XYZ file of C-alpha atoms in Angstrom:
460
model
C -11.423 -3.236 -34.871
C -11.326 -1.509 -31.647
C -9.069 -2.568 -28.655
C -11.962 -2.979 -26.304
C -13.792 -5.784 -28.869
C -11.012 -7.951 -29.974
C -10.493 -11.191 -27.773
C -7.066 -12.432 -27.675
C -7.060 -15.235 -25.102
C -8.909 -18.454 -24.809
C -10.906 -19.456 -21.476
C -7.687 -21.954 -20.977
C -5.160 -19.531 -21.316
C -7.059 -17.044 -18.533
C -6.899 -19.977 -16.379
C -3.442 -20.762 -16.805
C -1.863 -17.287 -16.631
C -3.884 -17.123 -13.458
C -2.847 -20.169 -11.498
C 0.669 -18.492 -11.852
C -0.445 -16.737 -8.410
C -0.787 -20.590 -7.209
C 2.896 -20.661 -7.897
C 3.298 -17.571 -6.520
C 1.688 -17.762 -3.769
C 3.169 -20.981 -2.508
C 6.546 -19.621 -1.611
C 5.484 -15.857 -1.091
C 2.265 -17.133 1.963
C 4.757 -19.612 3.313
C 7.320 -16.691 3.849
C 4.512 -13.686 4.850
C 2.778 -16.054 6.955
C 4.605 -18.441 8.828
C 9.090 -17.414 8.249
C 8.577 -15.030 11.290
C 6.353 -17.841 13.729
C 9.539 -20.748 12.222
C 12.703 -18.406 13.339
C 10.712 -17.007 16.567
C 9.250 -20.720 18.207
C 11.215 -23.506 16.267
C 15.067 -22.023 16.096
C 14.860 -19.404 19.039
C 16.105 -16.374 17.423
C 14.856 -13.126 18.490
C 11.920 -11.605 16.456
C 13.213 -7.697 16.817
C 16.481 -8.634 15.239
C 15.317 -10.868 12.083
C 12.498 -7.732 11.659
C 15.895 -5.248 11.018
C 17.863 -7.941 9.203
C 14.203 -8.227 6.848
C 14.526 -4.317 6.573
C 17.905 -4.590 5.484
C 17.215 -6.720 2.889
C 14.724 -4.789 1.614
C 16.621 -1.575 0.610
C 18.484 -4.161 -1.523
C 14.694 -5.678 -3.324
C 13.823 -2.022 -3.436
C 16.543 -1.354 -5.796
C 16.591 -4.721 -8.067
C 13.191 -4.320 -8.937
C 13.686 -1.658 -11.490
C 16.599 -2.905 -12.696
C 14.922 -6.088 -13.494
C 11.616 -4.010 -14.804
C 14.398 -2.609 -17.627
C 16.067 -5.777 -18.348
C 12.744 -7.279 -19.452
C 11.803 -4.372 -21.333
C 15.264 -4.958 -23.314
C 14.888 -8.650 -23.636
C 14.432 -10.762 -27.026
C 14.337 -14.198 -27.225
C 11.863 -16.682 -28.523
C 9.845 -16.642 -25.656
C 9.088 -12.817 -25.842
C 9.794 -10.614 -22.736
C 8.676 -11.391 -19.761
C 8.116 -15.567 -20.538
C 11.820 -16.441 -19.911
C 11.839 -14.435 -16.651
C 9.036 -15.972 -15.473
C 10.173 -19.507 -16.010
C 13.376 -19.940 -15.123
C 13.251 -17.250 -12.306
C 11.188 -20.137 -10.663
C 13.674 -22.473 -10.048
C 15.441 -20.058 -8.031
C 12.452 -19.374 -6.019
C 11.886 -23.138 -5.043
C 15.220 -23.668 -4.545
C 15.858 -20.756 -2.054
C 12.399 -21.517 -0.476
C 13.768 -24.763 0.404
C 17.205 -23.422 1.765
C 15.300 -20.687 3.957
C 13.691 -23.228 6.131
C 16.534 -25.682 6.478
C 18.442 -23.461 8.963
C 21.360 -25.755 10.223
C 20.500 -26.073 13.779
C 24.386 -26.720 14.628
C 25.133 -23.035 13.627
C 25.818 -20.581 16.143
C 23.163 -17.906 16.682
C 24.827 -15.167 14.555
C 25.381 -17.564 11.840
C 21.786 -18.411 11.762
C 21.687 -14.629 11.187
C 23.822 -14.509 8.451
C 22.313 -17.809 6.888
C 18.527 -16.700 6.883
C 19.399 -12.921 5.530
C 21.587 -14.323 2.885
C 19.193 -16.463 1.297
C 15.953 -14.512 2.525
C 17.660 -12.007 -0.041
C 18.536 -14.250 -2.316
C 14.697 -15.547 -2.584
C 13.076 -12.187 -2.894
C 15.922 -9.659 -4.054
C 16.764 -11.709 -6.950
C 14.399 -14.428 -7.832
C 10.858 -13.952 -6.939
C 11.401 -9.766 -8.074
C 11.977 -11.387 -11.425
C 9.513 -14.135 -11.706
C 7.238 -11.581 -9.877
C 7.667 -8.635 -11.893
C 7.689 -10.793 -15.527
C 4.360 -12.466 -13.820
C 2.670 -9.269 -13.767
C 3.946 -7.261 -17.146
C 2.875 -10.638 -18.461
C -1.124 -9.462 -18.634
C 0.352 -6.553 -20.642
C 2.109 -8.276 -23.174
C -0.995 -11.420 -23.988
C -3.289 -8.890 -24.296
C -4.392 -5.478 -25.473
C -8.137 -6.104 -24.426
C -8.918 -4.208 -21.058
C -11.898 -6.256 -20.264
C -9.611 -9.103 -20.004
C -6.796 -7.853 -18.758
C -9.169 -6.770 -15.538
C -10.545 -10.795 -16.280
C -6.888 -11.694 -15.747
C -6.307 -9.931 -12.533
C -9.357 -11.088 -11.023
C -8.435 -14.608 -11.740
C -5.021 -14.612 -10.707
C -6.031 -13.045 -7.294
C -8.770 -16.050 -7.069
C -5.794 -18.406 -7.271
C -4.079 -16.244 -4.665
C -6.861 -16.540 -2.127
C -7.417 -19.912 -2.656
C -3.543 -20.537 -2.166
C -3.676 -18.814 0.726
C -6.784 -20.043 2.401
C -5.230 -23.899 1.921
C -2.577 -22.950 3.300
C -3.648 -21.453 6.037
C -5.632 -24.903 6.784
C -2.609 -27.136 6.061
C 0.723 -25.428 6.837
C 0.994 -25.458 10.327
C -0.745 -29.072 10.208
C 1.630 -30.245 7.412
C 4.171 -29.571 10.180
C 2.680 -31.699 13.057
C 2.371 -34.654 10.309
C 5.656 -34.369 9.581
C 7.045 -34.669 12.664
C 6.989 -31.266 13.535
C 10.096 -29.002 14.535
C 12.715 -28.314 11.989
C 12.158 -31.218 10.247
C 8.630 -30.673 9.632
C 8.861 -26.647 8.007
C 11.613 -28.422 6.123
C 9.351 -31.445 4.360
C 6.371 -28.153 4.094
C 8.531 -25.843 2.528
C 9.748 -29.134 -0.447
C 6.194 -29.324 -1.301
C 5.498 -26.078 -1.828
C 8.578 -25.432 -3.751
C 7.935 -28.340 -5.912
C 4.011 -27.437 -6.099
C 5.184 -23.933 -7.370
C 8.154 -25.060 -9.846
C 5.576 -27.491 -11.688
C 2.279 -24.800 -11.462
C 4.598 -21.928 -12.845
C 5.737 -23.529 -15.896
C 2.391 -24.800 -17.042
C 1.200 -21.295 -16.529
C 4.323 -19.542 -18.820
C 4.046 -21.823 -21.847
C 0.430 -21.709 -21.906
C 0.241 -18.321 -23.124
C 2.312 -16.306 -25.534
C 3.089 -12.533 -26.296
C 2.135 -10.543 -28.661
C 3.659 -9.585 -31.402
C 5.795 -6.043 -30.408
C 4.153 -4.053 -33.240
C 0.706 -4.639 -31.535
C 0.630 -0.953 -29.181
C -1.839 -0.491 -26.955
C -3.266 3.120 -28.468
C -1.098 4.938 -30.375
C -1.103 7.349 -33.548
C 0.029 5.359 -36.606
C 2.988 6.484 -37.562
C 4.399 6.150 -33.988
C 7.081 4.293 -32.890
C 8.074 2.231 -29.848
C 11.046 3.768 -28.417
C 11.731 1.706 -24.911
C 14.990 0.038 -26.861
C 16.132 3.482 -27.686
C 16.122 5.107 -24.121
C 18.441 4.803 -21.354
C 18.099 3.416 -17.396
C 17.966 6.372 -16.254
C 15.438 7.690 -18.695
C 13.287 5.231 -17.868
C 13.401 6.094 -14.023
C 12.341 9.837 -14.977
C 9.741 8.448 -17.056
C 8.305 6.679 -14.308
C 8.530 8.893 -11.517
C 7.161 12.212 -13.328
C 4.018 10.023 -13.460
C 2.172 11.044 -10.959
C -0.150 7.972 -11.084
C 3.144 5.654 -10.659
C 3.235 6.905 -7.754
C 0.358 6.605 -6.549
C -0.266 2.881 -7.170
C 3.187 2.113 -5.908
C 1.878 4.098 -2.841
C -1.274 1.614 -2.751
C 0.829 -1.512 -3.445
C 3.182 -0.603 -0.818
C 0.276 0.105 1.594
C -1.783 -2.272 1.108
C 0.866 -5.455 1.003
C 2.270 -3.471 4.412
C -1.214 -4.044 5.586
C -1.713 -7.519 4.506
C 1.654 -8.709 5.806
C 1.064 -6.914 9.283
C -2.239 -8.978 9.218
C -0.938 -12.351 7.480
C 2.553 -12.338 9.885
C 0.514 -11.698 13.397
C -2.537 -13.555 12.690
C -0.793 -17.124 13.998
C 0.166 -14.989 17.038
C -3.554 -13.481 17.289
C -5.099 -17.199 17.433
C -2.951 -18.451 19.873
C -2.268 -15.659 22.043
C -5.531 -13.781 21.830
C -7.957 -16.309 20.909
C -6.279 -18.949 22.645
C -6.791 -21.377 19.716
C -4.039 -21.886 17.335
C -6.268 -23.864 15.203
C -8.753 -21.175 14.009
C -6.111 -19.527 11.926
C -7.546 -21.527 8.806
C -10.931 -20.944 9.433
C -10.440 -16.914 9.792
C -8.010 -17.445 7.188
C -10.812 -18.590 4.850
C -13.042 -16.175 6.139
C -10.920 -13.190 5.559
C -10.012 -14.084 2.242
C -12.811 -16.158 0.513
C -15.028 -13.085 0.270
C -12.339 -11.768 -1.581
C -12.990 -14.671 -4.547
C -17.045 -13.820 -4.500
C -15.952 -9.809 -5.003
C -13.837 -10.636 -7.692
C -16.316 -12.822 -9.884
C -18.268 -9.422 -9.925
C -15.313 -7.053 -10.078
C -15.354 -7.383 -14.179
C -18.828 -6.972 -14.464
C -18.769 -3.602 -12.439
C -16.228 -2.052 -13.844
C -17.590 -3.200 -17.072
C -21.386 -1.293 -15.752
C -19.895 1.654 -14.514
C -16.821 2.168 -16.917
C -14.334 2.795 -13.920
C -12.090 0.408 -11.866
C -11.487 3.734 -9.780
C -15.090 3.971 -8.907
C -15.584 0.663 -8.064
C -12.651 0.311 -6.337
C -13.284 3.721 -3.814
C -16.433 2.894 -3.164
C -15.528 -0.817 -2.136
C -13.188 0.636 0.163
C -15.034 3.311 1.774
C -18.065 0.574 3.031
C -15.039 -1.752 3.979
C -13.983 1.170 6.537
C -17.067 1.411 7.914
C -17.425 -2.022 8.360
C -14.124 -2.459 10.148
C -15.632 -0.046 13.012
C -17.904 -2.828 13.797
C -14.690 -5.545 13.201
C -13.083 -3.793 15.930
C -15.795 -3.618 18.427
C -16.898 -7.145 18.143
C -13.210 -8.235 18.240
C -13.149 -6.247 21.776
C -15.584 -8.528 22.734
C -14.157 -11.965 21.215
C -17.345 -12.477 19.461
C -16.273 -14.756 16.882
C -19.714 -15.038 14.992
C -19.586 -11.373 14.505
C -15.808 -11.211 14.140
C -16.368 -13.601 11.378
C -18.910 -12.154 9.851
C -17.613 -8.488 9.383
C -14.699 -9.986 8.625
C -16.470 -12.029 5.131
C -18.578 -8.710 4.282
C -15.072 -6.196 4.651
C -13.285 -8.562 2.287
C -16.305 -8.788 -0.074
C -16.261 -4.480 -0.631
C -12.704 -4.046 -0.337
C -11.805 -7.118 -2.416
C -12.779 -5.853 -6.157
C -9.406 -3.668 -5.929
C -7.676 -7.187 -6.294
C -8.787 -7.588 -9.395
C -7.998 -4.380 -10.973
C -4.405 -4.172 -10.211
C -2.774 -5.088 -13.097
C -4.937 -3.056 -15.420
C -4.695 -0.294 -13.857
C -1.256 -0.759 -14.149
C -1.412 -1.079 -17.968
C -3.420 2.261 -17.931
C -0.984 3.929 -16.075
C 1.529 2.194 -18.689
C -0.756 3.568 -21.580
C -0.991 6.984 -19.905
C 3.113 7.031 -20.035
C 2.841 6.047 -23.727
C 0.223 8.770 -24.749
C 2.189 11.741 -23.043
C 5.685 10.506 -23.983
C 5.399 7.915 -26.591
C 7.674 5.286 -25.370
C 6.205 1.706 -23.719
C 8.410 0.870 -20.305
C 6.122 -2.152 -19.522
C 8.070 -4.056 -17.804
C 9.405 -1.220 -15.355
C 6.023 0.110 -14.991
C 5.233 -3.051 -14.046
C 8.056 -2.826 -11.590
C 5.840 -1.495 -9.175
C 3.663 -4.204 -7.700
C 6.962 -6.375 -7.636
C 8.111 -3.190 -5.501
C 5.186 -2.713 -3.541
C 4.685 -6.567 -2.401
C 8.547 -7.134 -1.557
C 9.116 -3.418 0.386
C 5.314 -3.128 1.785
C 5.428 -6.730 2.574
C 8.587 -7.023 3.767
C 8.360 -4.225 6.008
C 5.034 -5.322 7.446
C 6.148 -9.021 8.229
C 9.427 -6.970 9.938
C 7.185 -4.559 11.521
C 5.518 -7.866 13.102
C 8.979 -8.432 14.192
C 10.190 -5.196 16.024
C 6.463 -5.117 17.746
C 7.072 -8.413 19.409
C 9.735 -7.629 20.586
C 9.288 -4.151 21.507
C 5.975 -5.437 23.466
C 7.802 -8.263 25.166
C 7.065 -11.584 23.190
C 9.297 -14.249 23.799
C 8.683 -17.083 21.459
C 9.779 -19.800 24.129
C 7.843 -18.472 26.805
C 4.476 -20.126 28.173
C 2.589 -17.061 28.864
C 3.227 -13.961 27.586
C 2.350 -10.370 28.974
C -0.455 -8.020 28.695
C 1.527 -5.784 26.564
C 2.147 -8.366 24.127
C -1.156 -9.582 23.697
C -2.590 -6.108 23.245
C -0.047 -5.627 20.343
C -0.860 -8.459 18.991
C -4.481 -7.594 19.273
C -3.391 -3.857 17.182
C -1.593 -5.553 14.918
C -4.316 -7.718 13.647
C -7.689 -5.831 14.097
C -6.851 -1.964 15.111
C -3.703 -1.161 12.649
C -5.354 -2.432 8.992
C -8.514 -0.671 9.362
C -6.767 2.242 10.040
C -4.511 1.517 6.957
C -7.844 0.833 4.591
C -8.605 4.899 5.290
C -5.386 5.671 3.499
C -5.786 3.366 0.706
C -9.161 5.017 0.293
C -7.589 7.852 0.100
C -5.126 7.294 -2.722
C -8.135 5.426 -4.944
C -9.913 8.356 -4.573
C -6.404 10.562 -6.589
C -6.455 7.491 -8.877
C -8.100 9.051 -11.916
C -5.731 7.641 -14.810
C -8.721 6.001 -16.726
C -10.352 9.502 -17.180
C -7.040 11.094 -18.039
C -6.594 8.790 -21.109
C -9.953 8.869 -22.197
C -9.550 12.658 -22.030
C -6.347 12.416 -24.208
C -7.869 9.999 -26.960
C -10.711 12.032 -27.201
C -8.620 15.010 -27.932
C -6.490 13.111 -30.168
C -9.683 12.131 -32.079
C -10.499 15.695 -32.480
C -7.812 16.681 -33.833
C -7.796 13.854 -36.478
C-alpha cells in the first residue's frame, strides 16, 4: 500500500499530539509575551540590558539544539525516540517557568541579573529545546502519512492560537486577581506550569512511534544508517541541504517576527492605544483567523498538491493586505485595524500548518540523496528557529525601548518611544512577511522528491 493511503492515527490521537502546543504554549506565550512587560514595570530592571543578557543566552540555545536533535536520533528505550524527551523534559519546563517569575525582590539589581539569565537559560537552553524539539520530530516518528502529518501541524498550531488568544484575555487579568505585583506573575506563572505539566503528558502517552523499520520512501534493500554516523556527520548532512536552510531561515524569521509583535503588543495597547485592555481582543483577532486558515490548510494542499504553493500565495495577499494594516493603524481606526488584521492572519496563516511536514520532506529529501534518516536533528530546526528568532525578537523589543527612551516606571513616555512602539508592532512585521515570501517562494523540496522518486521508478 502506498504511503499517501495508509492511516496510522486515530481522530483521538491527532487531538492529543496536538494539544501538546497547549503545553507548549503555556510556558513559551507567558515568556514571549509578558517576561519583558514583568522585569520592565513590576521589578524595575532596565529593558536594554535583559534584551543583551536574552541574546546571550541565546548563542548558548543556538548550540544545544542540535546536540539534543542527535541525542534523540540515538535514543532507545521503550518509549521510542522522541516520547521520553518529550515527557520528562516537561517537568523542567514548569519548574523553571515557575522560578523565572519568582525573582527575589530582596536581591540586589545585578543579582536579579544573574538570577533571571540563569534560569531564563535553564528554561529554554535545556528544557523546552528538548521537549520542543522531541514535540516536533514526534509527527515524524507516529506517522508516515503526509496528509496527516500536514493534519497534525494544523492541529497543533490550532491549540497554539487558542493558547495564546486565552492568554492574552487572562494573563495580565490573572495578575490583578491575584493581587497583582510580584505576587500575582508568581500565582500566573504556577498555573500555567501546572496546566502544561498535566496537558503534556496526556499528549506523549497518547500516541506511540513507529516501529524503526517503517522508512518513509526508500529502496528495499536500504538501510537506516543515523546510528552509524557521527555528530559531526550529521551537521554536514544538514547544512549541505540547501532546503535546511531555508526553513531554518523561515523559522528564524518568522518567530523573530512574531516575538517582535507578541513582546511590544502590551506596550502598543497601552502606550499607543491608550487601552491596556484591548490586548486580548487584538490578541484574538490577530490570531483566530489563523485557526479558520488552518481548517482549510489540509484541504488545499491536498487540491493543489503543494504546501509551497499554498503557502506563497497566502503570503503574498497577506503583504498586500498589511499596506492597508499600516495605513488604518496611522489613523487608529480600530474597526479597520481589526479587520485587516483577521483577513492577514487568515492568508498568511495556512504556513502554520505545514511546518512540520515540510520538515519531514526536507527530512525525506536528506534520506533520498544520502540514505541516512537524522529526524530528530532535522527536526532541530524549528526548536532553533523559535528559541534564536524568538529570543532575539522579544530582546530586540528590549534594546528598542530602551534605545527610544522607555522607562517602565515612568507616567508618560516620549514621542520617540511611542513611535517605536508603533514600528515595532505594525511597520516592522509587514516588512518581515516580504522576506518570508521570499524564502517560500525557494522552498521547492516537494517537487525535488517527487522528481527523485519518479526517476527512481524509472529506473526500476
Amino acid at each position: 500500500m502506498r504511503e499517501t493511503e495508509k492511516k496510522y492515527l486515530k481522530w483521538y490521537q491527532k487531538i492529543a499530539y496536538g494539544a501538546g502546543d497547549l503545553a507548549s504554549n503555556t510556558s513559551y506565550g507567558l515568556v514571549s509575551s509578558f517576561v519583558l512587560l514583568y522585569l520592565s514595570d513590576t521589578m524595575g530592571l532596565n529593558t536594554g540590558i535583559i534584551g543583551t543578557l536574552m541574546l546571550v543566552s541565546k548563542f548558548l540555545d543556538g548550540i544545544s539544539d542540535v546536540i539534543f536533535g542527535n541525542l534523540i536520533d540515538r535514543t532507545k528505550s521503550k518509549l521510542g525516540k522522541a516520547r521520553p524527551w518529550m515527557l520528562y523534559a516537561q517537568i523542567g519546563v514548569s519548574l523553571c517557568l515557575v522560578l523565572l517569575f519568582s525573582i527575589p525582590g530582596g536581591l540586589g539589581t545585578t543579582a536579579q541579573y544573574a538570577y533571571f539569565f540563569a534560569f531564563y537559560t535553564a528554561l529554554n537552553a535545556i528544557f523546552y529545546t528538548a521537549n520542543g524539539i522531541a514535540y516536533s520530530a514526534l509527527s515524524a516518528l507516529i506517522t508516515r502519512n503526509k496528509n496527516e502529518r500536514v493534519q497534525l501541524g494544523s492541529i497543533r498550531f490550532m491549540f497554539a492560537v487558542a493558547t495564546n488568544i486565552v492568554m492574552g484575555f487572562a494573563v495580565t487579568n490573572g495578575v490583578e486577581a491575584f493581587g497583582g505585583g510580584a505576587v500575582g506573575w508568581r500565582m500566573v506563572a504556577i498555573i500555567c506550569g501546572t496546566i502544561g505539566l498535566v496537558v503534556n503528558t496526556i499528549s506523549c502517552l497518547c500516541v506511540k512511534e513507529l516501529p524503526e523499520d517503517e522508512n518513509i520512501v526508500v529502496e528495499a534493500e536500504s538501510k537506516t544508517q543515523d546510528d552509524k554516523i557521527s555528530f559531526g556527520e550529521s551537521l554536514k548532512l544538514l547544512f549541505s541541504n540547501k532546503y535546511y536552510i531555508l526553513i531554518v531561515a523561515i523559522y528564524i524569521v518568522y518567530y523573530f517576527m512574531s516575538n517582535l509583535t507578541t513582546g511590544s503588543a502590551v506596550y502598543f495597547m497601552k502606550q499607543v492605544l491608550g487601552d491596556g485592555s484591548l490586548l486580548g481582543l487584538f490578541s484574538m483577532m490577530k490570531m483566530f483567523p489563523v485557526i479558520i486558515a488552518l481548517i482549510f490548510t489540509p484541504i488545499l494542499v491536498k487540491k493543489t498538491g503543494s504546501m509551497q504553493k499554498v503557502n506563497f500565495w497566502g503570503y503574498v495577499i497577506s503583504d498586500i493586505l498589511g499596506i492597508f494594516l499600516i495605513f488604518f493603524a496611522m489613523q487608529k481606526n480600530l474597526p479597520m485595524m481589526l479587520l485587516f488584521m483577521f483577513l492577514k492572519g487568515t492568508f498568511a496563516g495556512t504556513m502554520s500548518g505545514t511546518l512540520n511536514a515540510l520538515i519531514a520532506e526536507i527530512s525525506g529529501y536528506t534520506y533520498r540523496t544520502k540514505g541516512v534518516h537524522i529526524d530528530g536533528m532535522m527536526f532541530s530546526c524549528s526548536s532553533l528557529g523559535v528559541k534564536v528568532g524568538g529570543g532575539i525578537g522579544t530582546a530586540a523589543v528590549g534594546w528598542l525601548l530602551n534605545a527610544s527612551g522607555y522607562v517602565g516606571t515612568a507616567a508618560t513616555q516620549t514621542s520617540g518611544a511611542i513611535n517605536m512602539i508603533f514600528s515595532m508592532y505594525i511597520t516592522i512585521p509587514v516588512i518581515l512577511g516580504v522576506v518570508i515570501t521570499v524564502l517560500l517562494g525557494l522552498m521547492t523540496v516537494e517537487k525535488e522528491n517527487k522528481r527523485i522518486d519518479m526517476k527512481r521508478e524509472a529506473n526500476n
